[in-house]
Coordinates of N, CA and C and ligand atoms in Angstrom, one line a residue:
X1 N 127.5 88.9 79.0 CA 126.3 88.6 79.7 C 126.6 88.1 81.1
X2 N 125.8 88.5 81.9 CA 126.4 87.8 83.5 C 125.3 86.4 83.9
X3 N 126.0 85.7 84.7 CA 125.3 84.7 85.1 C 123.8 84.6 85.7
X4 N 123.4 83.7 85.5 CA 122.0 84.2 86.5 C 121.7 82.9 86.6
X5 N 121.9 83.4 88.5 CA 121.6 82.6 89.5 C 120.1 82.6 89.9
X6 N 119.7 81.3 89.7 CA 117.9 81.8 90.3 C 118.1 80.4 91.5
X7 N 117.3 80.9 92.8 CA 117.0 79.7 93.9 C 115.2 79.4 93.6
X8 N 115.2 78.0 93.4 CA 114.1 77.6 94.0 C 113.3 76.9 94.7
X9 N 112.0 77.4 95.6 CA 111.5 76.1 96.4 C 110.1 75.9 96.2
X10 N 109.4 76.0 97.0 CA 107.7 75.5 96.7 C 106.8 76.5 96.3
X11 N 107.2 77.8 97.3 CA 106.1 79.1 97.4 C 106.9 80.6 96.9
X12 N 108.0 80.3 97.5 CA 109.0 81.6 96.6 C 108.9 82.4 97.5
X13 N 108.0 82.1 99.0 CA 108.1 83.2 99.8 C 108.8 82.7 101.4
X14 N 109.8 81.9 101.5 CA 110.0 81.7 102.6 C 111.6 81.2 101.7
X15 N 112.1 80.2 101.3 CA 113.5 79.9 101.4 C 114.3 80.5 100.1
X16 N 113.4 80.2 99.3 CA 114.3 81.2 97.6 C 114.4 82.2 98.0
X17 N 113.6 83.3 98.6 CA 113.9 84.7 98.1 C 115.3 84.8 99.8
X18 N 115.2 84.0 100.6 CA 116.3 84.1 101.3 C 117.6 83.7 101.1
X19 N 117.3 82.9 100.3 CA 118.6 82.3 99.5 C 118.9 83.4 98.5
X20 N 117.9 84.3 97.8 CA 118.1 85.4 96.4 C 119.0 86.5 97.7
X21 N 118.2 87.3 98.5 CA 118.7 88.3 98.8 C 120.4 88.1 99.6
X22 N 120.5 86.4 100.3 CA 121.5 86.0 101.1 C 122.8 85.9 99.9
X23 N 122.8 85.7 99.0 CA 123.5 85.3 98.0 C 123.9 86.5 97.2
X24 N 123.0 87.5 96.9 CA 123.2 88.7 96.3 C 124.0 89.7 97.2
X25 N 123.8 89.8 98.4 CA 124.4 90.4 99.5 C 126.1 89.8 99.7
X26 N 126.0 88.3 99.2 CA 127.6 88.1 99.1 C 128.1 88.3 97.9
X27 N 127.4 88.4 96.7 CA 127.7 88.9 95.2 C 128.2 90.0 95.2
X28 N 127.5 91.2 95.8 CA 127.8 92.7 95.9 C 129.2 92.5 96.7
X29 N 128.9 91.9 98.2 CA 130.6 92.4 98.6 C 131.7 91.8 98.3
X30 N 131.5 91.2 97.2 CA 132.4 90.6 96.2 C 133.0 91.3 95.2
X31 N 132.0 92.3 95.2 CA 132.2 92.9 94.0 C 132.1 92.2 92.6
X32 N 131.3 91.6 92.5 CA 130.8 90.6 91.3 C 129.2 91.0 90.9
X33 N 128.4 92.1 91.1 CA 127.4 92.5 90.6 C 127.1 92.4 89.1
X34 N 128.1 92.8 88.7 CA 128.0 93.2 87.5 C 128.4 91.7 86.9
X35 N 129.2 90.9 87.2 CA 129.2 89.6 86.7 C 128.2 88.3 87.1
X36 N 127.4 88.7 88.1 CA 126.3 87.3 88.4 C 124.8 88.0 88.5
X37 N 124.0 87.8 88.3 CA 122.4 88.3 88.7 C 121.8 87.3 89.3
X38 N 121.0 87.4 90.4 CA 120.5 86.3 91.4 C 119.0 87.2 91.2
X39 N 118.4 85.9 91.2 CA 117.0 86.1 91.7 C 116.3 84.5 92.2
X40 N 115.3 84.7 92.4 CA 114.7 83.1 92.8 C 112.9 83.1 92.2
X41 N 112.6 81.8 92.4 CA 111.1 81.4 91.6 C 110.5 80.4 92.5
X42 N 109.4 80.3 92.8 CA 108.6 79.1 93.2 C 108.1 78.2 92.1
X43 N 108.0 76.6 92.8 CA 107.5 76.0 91.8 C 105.8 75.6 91.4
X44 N 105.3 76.2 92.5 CA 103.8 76.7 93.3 C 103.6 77.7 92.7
X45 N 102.0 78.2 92.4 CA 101.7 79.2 92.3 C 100.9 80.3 93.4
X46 N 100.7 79.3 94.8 CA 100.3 80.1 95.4 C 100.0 81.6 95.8
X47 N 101.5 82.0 95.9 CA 101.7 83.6 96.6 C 102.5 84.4 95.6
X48 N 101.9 83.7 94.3 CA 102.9 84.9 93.7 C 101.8 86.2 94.0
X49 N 103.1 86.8 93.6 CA 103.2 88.2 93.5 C 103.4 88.8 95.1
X50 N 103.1 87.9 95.9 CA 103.2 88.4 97.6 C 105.2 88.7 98.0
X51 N 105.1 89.3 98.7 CA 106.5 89.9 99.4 C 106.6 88.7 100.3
X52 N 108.3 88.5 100.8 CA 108.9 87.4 101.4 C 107.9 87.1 102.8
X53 N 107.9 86.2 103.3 CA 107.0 85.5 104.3 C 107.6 86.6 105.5
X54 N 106.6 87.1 106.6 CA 107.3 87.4 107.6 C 108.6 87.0 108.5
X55 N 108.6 85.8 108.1 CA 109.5 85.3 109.3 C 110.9 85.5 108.5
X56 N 111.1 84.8 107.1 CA 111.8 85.4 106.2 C 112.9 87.1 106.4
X57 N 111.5 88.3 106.4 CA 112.0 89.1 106.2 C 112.2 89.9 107.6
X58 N 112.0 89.0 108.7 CA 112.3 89.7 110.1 C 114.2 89.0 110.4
X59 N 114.3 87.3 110.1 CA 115.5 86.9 109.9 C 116.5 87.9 108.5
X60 N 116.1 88.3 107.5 CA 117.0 89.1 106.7 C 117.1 90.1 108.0
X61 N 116.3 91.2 107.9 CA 116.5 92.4 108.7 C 117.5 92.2 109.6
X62 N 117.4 91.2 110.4 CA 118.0 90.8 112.0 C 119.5 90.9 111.7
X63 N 120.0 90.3 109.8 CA 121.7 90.4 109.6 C 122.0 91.3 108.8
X64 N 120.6 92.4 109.0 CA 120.8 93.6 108.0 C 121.2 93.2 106.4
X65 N 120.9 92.3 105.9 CA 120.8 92.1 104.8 C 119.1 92.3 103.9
X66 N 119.5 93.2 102.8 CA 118.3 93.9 102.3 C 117.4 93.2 100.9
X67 N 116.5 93.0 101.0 CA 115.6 92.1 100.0 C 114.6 93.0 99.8
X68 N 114.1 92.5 98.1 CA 113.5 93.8 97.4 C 112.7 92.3 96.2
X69 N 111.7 91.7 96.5 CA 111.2 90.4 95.9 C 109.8 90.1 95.8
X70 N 108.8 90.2 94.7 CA 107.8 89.5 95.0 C 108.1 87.9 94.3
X71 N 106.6 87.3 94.8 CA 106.8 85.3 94.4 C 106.8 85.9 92.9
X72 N 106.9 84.8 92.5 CA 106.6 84.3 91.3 C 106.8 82.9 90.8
X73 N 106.2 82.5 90.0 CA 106.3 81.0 89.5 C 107.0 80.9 88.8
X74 N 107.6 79.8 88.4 CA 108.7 79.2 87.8 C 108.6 78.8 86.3
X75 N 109.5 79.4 85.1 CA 108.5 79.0 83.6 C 109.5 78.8 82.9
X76 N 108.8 78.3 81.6 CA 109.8 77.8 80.9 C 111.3 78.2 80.4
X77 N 110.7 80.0 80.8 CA 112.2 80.2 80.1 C 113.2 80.5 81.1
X78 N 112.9 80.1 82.6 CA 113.3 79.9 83.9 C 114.3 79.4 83.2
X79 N 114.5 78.4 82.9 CA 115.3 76.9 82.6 C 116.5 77.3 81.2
X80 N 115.3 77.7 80.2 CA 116.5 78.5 79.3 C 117.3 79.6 79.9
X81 N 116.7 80.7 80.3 CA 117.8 81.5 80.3 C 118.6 81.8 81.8
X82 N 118.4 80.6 82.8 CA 119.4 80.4 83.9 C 120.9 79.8 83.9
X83 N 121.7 80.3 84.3 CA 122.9 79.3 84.0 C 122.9 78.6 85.5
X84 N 122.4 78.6 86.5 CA 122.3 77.8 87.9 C 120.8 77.8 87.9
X85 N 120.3 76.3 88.6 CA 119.2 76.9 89.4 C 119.3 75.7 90.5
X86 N 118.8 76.8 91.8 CA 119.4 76.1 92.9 C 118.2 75.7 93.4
X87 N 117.9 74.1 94.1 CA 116.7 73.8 94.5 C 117.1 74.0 96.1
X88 N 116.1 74.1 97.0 CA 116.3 74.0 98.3 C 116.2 72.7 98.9
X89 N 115.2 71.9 98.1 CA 115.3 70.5 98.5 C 114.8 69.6 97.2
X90 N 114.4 68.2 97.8 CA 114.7 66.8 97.2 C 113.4 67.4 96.5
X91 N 112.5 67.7 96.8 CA 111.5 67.7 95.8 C 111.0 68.6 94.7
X92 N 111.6 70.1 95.0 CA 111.6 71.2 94.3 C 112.9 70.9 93.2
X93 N 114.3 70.0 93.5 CA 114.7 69.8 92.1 C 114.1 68.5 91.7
X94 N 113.3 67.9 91.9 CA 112.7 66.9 91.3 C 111.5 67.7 90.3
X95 N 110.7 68.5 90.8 CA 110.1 69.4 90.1 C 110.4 69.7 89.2
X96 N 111.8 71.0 89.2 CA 112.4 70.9 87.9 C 113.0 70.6 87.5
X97 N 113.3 69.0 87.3 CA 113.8 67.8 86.5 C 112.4 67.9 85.3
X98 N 111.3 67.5 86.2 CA 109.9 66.8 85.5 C 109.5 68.4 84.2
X99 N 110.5 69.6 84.5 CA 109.8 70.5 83.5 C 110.6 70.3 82.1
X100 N 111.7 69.9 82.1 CA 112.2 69.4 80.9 C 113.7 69.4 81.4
X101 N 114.3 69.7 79.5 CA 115.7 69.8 79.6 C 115.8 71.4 79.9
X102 N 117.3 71.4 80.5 CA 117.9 73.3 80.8 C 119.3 72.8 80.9
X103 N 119.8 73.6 79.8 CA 121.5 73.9 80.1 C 121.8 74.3 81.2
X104 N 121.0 74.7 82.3 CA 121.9 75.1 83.8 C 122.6 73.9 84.4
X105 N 123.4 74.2 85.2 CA 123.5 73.6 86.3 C 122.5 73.3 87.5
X106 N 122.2 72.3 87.6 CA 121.0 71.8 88.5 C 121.6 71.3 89.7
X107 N 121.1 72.0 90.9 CA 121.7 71.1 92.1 C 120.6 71.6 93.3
X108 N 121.1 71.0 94.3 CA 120.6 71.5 95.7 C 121.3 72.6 96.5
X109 N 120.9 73.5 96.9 CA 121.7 74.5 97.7 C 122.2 73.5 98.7
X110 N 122.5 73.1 99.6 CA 122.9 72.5 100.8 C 124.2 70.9 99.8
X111 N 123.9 70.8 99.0 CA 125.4 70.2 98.3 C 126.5 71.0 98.2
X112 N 126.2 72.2 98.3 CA 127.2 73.2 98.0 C 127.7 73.5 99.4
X113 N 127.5 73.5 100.1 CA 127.3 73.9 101.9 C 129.0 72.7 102.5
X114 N 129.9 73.3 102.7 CA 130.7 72.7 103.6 C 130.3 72.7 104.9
X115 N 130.4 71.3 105.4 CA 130.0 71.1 107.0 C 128.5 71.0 107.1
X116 N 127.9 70.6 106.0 CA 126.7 70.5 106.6 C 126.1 69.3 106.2
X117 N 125.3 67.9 107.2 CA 124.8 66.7 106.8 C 123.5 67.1 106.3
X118 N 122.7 67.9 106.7 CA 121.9 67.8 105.9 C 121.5 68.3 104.3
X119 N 120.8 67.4 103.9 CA 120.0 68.1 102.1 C 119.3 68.4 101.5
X120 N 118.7 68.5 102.7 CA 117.2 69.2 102.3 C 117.5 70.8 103.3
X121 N 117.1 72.3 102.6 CA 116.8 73.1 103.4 C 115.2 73.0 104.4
X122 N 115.0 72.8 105.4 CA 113.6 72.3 105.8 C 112.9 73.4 105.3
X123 N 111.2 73.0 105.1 CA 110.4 74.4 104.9 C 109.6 74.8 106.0
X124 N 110.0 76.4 106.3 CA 109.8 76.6 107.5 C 108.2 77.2 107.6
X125 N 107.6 77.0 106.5 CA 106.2 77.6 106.2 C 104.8 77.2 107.5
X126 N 105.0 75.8 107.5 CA 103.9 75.7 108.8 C 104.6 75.4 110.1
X127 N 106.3 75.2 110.1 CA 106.8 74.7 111.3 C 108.1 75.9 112.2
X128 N 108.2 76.9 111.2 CA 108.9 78.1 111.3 C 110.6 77.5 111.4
X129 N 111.3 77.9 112.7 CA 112.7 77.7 112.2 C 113.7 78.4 111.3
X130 N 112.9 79.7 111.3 CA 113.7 80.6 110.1 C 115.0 80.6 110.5
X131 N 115.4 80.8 112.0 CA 116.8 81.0 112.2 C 117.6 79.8 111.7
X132 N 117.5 78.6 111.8 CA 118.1 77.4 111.5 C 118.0 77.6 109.9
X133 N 116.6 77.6 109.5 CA 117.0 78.3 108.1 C 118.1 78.7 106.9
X134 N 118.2 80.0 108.2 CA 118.8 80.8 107.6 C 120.5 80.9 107.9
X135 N 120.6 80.1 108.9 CA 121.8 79.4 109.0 C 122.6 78.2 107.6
X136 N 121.5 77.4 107.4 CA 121.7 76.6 106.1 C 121.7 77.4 104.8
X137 N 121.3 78.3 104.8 CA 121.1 78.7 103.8 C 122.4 79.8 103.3
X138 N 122.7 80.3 104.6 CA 124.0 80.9 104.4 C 125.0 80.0 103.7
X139 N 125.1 79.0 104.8 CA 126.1 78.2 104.4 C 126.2 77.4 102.8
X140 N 125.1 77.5 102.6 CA 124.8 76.9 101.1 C 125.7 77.8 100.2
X141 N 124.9 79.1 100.6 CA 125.4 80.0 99.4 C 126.9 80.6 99.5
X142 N 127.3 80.8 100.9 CA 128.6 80.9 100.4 C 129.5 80.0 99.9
X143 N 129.5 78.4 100.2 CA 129.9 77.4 98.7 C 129.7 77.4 97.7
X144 N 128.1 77.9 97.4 CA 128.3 78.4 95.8 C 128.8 79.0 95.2
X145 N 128.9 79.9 96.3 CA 129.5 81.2 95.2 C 131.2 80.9 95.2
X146 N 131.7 80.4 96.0 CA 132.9 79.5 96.0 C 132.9 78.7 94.5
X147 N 132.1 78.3 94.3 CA 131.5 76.8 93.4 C 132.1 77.4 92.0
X148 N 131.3 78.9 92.4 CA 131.1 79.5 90.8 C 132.4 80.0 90.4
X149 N 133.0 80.6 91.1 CA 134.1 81.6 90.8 C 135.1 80.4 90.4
X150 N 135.1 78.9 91.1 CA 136.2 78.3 90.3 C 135.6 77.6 89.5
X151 N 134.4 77.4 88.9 CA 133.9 76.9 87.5 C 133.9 78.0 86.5
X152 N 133.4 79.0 87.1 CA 133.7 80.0 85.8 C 134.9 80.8 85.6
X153 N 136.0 80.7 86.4 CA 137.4 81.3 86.4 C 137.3 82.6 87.1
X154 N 136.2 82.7 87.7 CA 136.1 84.3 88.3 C 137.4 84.1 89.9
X155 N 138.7 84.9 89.5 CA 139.2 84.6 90.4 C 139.1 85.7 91.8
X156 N 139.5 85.8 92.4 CA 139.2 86.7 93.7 C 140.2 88.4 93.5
Ligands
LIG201 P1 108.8 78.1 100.6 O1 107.7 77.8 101.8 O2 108.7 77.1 99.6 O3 110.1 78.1 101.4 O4 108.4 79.5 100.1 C1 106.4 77.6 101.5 C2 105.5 78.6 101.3 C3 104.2 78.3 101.0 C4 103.7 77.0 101.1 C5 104.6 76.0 101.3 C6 105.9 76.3 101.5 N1 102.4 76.8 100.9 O5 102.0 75.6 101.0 O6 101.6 77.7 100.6

């Protein structure tokens, strides 16, 4: 069975699904497809079913990295059947702390991030900043997936 990586944050349409497609893009040229599956959830139900936020999917385009996502909300078996789930900030894993217990691994994307003070990914929904964003958010994910390969023995 391969891992599955889910990111989440408030709406599912501005920092998860850029953290899903940002992360899957370094899965693939890893060549580890077939060993991890990424996707992401909101913990809101606003916009499900809507496609990534504009600003979102103009910053993917811009590093030619390709995303294929609608929202969706976050449920119970989110929690069972994830082996990671990545919060973007202090209050989205506080969120899913409050939904119960989950054998994942629970953390913050930006704990994983070398060189970076901050811990919260900001939300860029009413204040934009996707570029800065999407800078953090890189950086998050390529320490995870660092993170992963030497917790789960996946060597290079
Ligand atoms: P996201 O951003 O959590 O990064 O997807 C937001 C999207 C929608 C809302 C807030 C944040 N909202 O309030 O609808």
């Amino acid at each position: 069975m391969p891992l599955r990586v889910v990111s989440v944050c408030l709406g599912n349409i501005c920092r998860s699904p850029m953290a899903e497609a940002i992360f899957k893009d370094m899965v693939d040229n890893a060549g580890l497809a077939d060993e991890i599956v990424v996707d992401s959830v909101g913990t809101g139900n606003w916009h499900v079913g809507e496609r990534p936020h504009p600003g979102t999917q103009e910053v993917l385009r811009a590093h030619g990295i390709s995303f294929d996502h609608r929202a969706r909300q976050i449920q119970a078996s989110d929690l069972q059947g994830a082996d990671y789930l990545i919060a973007m900030d202090r209050s989205n894993l506080a969120d899913i702390r409050r939904m119960g217990p989950t054998d994942a691994e629970v953390g913050l994307l930006l704990d994983y991030a070398e060189g970076v003070d901050e811990t919260d990914v900001p939300d860029p929904y009413y204040s934009g900043g996707f570029d800065r964003v999407y800078r953090l958010v890189e950086a998050g994910c390529r320490g995870l997936l660092e993170h992963i390969r030497e917790k789960e023995g996946i060597v290079a």
